[in-house]
Tab-separated table of C-alpha atoms and ligand atoms in Angstrom:
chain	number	residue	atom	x	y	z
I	1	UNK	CA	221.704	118.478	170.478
I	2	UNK	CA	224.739	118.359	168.698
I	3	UNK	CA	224.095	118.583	164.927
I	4	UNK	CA	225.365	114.864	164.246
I	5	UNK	CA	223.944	114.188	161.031
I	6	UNK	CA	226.911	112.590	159.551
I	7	UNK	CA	227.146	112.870	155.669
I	8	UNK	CA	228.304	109.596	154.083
I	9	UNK	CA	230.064	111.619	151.342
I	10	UNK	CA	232.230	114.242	151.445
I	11	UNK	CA	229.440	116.547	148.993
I	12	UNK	CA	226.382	114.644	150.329
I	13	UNK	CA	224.416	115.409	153.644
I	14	UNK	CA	221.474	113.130	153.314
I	15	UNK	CA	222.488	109.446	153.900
I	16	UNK	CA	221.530	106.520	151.330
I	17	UNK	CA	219.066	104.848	153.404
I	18	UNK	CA	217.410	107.738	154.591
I	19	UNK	CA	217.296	108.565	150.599
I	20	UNK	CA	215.346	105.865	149.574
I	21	UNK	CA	213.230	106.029	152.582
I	22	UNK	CA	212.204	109.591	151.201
I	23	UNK	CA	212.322	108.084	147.861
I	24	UNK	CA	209.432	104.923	148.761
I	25	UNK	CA	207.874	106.765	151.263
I	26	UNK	CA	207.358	110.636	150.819
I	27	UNK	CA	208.772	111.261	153.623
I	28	UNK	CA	211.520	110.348	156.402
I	29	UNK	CA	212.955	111.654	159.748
I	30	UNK	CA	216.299	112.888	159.486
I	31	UNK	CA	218.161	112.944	163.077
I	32	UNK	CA	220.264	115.715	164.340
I	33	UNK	CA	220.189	118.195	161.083
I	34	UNK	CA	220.137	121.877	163.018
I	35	UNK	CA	222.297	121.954	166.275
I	36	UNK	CA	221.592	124.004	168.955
I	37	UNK	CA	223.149	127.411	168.065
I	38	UNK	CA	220.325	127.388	164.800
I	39	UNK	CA	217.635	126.278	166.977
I	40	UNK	CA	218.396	129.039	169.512
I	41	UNK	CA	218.248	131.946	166.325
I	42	UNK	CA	215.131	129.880	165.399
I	43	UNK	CA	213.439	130.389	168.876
I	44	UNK	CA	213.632	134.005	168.272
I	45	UNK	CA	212.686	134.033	165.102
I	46	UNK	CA	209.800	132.139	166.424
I	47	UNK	CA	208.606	134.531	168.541
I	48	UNK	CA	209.000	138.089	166.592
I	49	UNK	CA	207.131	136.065	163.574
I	50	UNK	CA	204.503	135.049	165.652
I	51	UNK	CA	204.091	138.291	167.569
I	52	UNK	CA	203.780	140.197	163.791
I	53	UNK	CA	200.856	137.107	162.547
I	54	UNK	CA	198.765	137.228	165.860
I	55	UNK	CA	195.957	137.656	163.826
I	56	UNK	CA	196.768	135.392	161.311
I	57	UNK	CA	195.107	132.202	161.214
I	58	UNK	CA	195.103	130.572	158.196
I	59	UNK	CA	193.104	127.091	158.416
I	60	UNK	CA	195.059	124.763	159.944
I	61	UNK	CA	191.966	122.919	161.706
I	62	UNK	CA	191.467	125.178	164.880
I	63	UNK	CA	187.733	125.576	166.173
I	64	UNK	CA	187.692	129.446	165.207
I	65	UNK	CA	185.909	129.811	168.839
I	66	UNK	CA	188.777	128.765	170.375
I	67	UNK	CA	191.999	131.131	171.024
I	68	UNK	CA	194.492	127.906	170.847
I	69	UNK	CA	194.696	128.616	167.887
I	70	UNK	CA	197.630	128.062	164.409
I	71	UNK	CA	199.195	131.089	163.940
I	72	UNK	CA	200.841	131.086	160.572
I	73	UNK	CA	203.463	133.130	159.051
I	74	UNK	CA	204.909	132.940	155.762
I	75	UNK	CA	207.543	135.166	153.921
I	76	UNK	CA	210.132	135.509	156.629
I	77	UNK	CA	213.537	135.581	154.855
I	78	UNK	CA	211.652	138.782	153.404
I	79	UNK	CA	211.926	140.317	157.116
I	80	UNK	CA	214.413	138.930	159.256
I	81	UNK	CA	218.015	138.392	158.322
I	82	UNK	CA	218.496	135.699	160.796
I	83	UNK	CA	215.924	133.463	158.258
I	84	UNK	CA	217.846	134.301	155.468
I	85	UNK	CA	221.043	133.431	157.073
I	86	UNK	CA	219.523	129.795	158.633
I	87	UNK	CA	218.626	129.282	154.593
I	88	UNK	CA	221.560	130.522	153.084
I	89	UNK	CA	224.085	128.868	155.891
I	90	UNK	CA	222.445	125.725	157.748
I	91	UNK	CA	222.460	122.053	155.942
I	92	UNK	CA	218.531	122.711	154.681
I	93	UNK	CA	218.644	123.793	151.395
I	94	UNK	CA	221.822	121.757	150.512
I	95	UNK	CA	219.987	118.617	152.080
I	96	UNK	CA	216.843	119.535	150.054
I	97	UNK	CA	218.829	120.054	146.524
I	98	UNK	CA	220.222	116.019	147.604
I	99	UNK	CA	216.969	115.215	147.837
I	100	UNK	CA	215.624	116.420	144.811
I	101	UNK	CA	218.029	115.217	142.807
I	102	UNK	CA	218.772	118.554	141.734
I	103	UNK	CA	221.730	120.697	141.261
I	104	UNK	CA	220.396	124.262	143.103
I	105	UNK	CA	217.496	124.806	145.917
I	106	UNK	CA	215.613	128.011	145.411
I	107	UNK	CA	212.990	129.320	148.517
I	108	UNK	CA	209.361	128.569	147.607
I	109	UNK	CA	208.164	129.286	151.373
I	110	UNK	CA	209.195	129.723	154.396
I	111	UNK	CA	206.374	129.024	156.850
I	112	UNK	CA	205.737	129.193	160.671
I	113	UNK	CA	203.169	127.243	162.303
I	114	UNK	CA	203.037	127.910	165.298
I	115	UNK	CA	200.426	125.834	167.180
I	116	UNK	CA	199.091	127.845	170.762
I	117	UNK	CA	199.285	125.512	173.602
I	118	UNK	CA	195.984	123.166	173.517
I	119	UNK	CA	195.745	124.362	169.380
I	120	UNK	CA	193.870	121.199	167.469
I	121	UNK	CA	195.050	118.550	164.736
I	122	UNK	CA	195.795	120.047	161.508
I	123	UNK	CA	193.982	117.606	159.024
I	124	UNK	CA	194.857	115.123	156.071
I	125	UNK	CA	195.913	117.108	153.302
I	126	UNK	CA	198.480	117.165	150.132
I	127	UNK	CA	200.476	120.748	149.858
I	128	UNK	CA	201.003	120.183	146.142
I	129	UNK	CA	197.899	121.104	144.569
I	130	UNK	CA	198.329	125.041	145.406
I	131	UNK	CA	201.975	124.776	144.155
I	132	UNK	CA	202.142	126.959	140.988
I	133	UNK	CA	204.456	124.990	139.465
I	134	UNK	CA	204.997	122.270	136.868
I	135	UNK	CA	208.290	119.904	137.804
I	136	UNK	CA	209.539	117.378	139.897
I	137	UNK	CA	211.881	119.165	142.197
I	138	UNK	CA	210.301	120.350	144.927
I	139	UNK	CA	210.393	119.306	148.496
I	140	UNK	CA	209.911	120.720	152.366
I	141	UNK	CA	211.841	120.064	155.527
I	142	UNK	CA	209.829	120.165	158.952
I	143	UNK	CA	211.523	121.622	161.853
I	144	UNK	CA	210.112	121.671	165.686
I	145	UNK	CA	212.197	123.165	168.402
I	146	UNK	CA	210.191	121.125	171.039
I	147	UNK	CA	209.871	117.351	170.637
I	148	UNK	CA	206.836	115.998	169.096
I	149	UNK	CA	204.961	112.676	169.927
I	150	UNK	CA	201.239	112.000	169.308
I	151	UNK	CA	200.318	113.747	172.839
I	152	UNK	CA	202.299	116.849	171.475
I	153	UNK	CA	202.011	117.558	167.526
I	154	UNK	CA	203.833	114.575	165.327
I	155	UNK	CA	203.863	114.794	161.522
I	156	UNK	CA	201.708	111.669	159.904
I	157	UNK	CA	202.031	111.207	156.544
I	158	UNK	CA	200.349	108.200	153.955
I	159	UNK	CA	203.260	105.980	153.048
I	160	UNK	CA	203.478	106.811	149.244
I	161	UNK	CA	201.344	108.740	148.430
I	162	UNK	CA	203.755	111.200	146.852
I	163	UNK	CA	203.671	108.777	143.960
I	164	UNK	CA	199.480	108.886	143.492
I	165	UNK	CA	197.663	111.921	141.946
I	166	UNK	CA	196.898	115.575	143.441
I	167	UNK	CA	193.527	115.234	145.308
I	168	UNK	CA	190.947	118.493	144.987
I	169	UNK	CA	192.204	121.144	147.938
I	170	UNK	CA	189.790	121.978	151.082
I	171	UNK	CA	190.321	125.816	150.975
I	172	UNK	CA	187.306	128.594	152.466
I	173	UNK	CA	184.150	129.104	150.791
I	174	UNK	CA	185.673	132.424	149.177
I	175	UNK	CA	188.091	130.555	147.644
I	176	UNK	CA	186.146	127.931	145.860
I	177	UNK	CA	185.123	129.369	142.483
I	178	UNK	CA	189.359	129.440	142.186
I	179	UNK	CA	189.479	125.375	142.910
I	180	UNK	CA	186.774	125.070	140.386
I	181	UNK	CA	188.985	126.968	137.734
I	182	UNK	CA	192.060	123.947	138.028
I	183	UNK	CA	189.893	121.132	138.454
I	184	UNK	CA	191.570	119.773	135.442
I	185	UNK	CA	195.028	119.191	137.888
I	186	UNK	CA	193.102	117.646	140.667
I	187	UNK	CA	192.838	114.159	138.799
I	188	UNK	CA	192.314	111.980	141.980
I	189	UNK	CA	189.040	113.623	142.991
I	190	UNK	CA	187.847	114.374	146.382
I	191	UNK	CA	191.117	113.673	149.051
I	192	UNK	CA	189.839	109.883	149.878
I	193	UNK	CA	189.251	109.023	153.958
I	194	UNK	CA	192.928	107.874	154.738
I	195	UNK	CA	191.275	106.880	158.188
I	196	UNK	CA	189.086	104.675	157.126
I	197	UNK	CA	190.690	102.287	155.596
I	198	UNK	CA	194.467	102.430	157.305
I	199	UNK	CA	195.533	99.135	155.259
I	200	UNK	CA	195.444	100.727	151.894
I	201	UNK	CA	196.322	104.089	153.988
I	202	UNK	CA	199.370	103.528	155.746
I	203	UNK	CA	199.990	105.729	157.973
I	204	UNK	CA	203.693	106.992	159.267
I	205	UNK	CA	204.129	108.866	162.947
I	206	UNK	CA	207.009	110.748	163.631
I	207	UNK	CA	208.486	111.270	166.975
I	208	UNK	CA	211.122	113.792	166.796
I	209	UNK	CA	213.447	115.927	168.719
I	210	UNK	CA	214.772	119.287	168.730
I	211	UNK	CA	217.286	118.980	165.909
I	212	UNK	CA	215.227	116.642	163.866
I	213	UNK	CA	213.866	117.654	160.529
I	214	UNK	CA	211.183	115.834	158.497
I	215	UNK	CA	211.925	115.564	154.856
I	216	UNK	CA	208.428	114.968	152.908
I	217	UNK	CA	207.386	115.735	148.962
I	218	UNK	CA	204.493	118.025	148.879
I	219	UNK	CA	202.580	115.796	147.453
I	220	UNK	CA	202.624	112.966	150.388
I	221	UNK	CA	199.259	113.276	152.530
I	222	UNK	CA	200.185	114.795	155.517
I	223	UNK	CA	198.342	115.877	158.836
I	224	UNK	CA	199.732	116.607	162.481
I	225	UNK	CA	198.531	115.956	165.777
I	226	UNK	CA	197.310	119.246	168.121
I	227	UNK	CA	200.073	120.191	170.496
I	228	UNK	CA	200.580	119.751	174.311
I	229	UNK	CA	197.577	121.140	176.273
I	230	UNK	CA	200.436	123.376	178.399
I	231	UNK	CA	202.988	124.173	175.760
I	232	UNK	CA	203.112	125.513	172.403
I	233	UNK	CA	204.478	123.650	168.812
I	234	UNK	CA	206.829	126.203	167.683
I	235	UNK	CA	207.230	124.305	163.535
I	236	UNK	CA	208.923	125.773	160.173
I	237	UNK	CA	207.929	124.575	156.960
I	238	UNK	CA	210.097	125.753	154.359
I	239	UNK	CA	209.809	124.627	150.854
I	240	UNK	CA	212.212	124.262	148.311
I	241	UNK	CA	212.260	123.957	144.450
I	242	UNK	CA	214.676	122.671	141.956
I	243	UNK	CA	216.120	122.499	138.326
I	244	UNK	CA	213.347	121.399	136.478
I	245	UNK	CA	210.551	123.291	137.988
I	246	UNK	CA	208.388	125.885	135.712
I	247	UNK	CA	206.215	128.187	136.431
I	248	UNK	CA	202.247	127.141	135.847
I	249	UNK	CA	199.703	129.837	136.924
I	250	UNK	CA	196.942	128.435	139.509
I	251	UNK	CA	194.010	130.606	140.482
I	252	UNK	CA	194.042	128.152	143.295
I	253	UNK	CA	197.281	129.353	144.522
I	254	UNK	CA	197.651	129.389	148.175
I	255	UNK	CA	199.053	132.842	148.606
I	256	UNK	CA	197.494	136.074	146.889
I	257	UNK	CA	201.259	136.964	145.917
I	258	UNK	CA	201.468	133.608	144.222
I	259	UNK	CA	198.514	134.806	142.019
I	260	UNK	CA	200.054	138.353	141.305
I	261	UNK	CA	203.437	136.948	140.421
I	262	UNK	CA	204.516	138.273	136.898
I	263	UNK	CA	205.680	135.048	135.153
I	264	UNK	CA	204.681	133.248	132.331
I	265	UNK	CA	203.530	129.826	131.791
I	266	UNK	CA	206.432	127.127	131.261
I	267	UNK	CA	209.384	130.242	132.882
I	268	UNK	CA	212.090	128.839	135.234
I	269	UNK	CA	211.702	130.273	138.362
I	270	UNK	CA	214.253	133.430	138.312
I	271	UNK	CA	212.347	135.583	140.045
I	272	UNK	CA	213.088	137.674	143.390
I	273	UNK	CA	210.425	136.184	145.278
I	274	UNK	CA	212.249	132.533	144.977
I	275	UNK	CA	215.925	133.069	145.466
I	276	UNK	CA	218.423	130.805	145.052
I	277	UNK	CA	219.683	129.648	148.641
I	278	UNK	CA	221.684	126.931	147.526
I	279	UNK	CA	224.720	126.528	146.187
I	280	UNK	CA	225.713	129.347	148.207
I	281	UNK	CA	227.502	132.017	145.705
I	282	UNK	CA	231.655	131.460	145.970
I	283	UNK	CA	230.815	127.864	147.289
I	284	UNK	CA	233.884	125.344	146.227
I	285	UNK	CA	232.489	121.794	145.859
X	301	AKG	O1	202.754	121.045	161.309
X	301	AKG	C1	201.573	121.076	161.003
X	301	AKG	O2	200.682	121.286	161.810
X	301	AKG	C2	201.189	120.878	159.566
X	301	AKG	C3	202.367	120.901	158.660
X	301	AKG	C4	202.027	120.970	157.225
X	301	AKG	O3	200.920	120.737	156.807
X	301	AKG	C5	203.100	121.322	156.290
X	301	AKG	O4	204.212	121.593	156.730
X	301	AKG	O5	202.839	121.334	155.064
């Protein structure tokens, strides 16, 4: 891997066409992003994240009998300088402020999903409807440091649906009275069966390779296939937000420290638990 993604412009690092692919689609492959001195810090990072979450994991459709399980990690820039150096100092959040359309990227999430060797599918689902946030620009970049294929843990996505409404969340019993208190944001109802009907669904699967990153809105339907019965599907997640993005208080929030975070309704998002990663301060365009 040798980081070749080739910016068209000297201030640009996400190419035209792959621009309006994100643009029609929700989502798009972007070749070669991270070379292989990030995806070696990334490896470690990898494993001391997953090693500190053993126990955590979040739903990401494991059989909970099973120990191939997701283990899921969120908040690492908070604990591991090499995180905050791969945000503040790789092409991500520069590539994710392109695609926004937006002049700064601030951190909304880092996540690891790590999938155990054998670890199952994680199902259809939109991210956006446990965003706490009002705006347009937000985005997330999907990173594997093995290669995915169906047999191993590809990203699907539904081709535009970034541009239809947010669908209700699946989320724990304990966590359903909060769904019921922001019904009035989940205007498309019950998430529809994408699988049944995969000519009004249309369904995109990545293959990718160590390098790769997946650029998808957070509202796009998204699932993933389990990984390799004899090797794990070491994946970041991390999510970005934008200039026009305010703060909107969900009791649906993913995260408990998304529900205790002291802003009010309609605030930009200058707060120390979404720093800005992008531009990167004394940065000369
Ligand atoms: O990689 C996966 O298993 C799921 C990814 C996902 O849902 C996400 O990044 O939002």
């Amino acid at each position: 891997v040798t980081g070749s993604y080739a910016p068209d412009a000297s201030h640009r690092l996400i190419a035209p066409d792959d621009l309006a692919a994100y643009r029609r689609d929700g989502a798009v492959l972007l070749k070669g992003v991270i070379d292989a001195r990030w995806l070696d810090i990334l490896a470690g990072v990898a494993e001391q994240m997953r090693d500190l979450a053993a126990d955590n994991t979040d739903y990401y459709g494991d059989d909970p009998d099973s120990d191939r399980q997701t283990v899921v990690k969120d908040d690492m820039w908070r604990e591991s300088p090499a995180m905050m150096r791969l945000l503040h100092d790789s092409p991500l959040a520069r590539i994710a402020a392109d695609a926004m359309g937006s002049s700064h990227a601030r951190i909304y999430e880092d996540l690891l999903i790590y999938k155990q060797s054998g670890a199952g599918p994680t199902p259809w689902h939109q991210d956006e409807p446990q965003w706490p946030v009002t705006g347009e620009h937000k985005t997330s970049l999907w990173i594997t440091l093995e290669a995915t294929t169906p047999e191993t843990g590809s990203l699907r996505f539904i081709a535009g649906s970034h541009a239809g409404p947010l669908y209700t969340p699946y989320v724990p019993d304990e966590r359903l009275a909060d769904v019921e208190q922001d019904m009035a944001f989940f205007t498309g109802g019950p998430l529809p069966d994408v699988e049944a009907d995969p000519a009004k669904y249309r369904q995109l699967t990545f293959v990718s390779e160590p390098g790769d990153a997946i650029l998808f809105h957070p509202r796009t339907i998204h699932a993933a296939m389990g990984s390799d019965p004899s090797r794990p599907r070491r994946t970041f997640s991390i999510r970005f937000l934008g200039d026009d993005i305010r703060w909107q208080p969900k009791a649906s929030a993913y995260h408990q420290w998304l529900r205790d975070i002291d802003l009010s309704p309609g605030a930009p998002l200058e707060h120390e638990r979404f720093p800005k990663v992008w531009p990167r301060a004394g940065y000369q365009a």
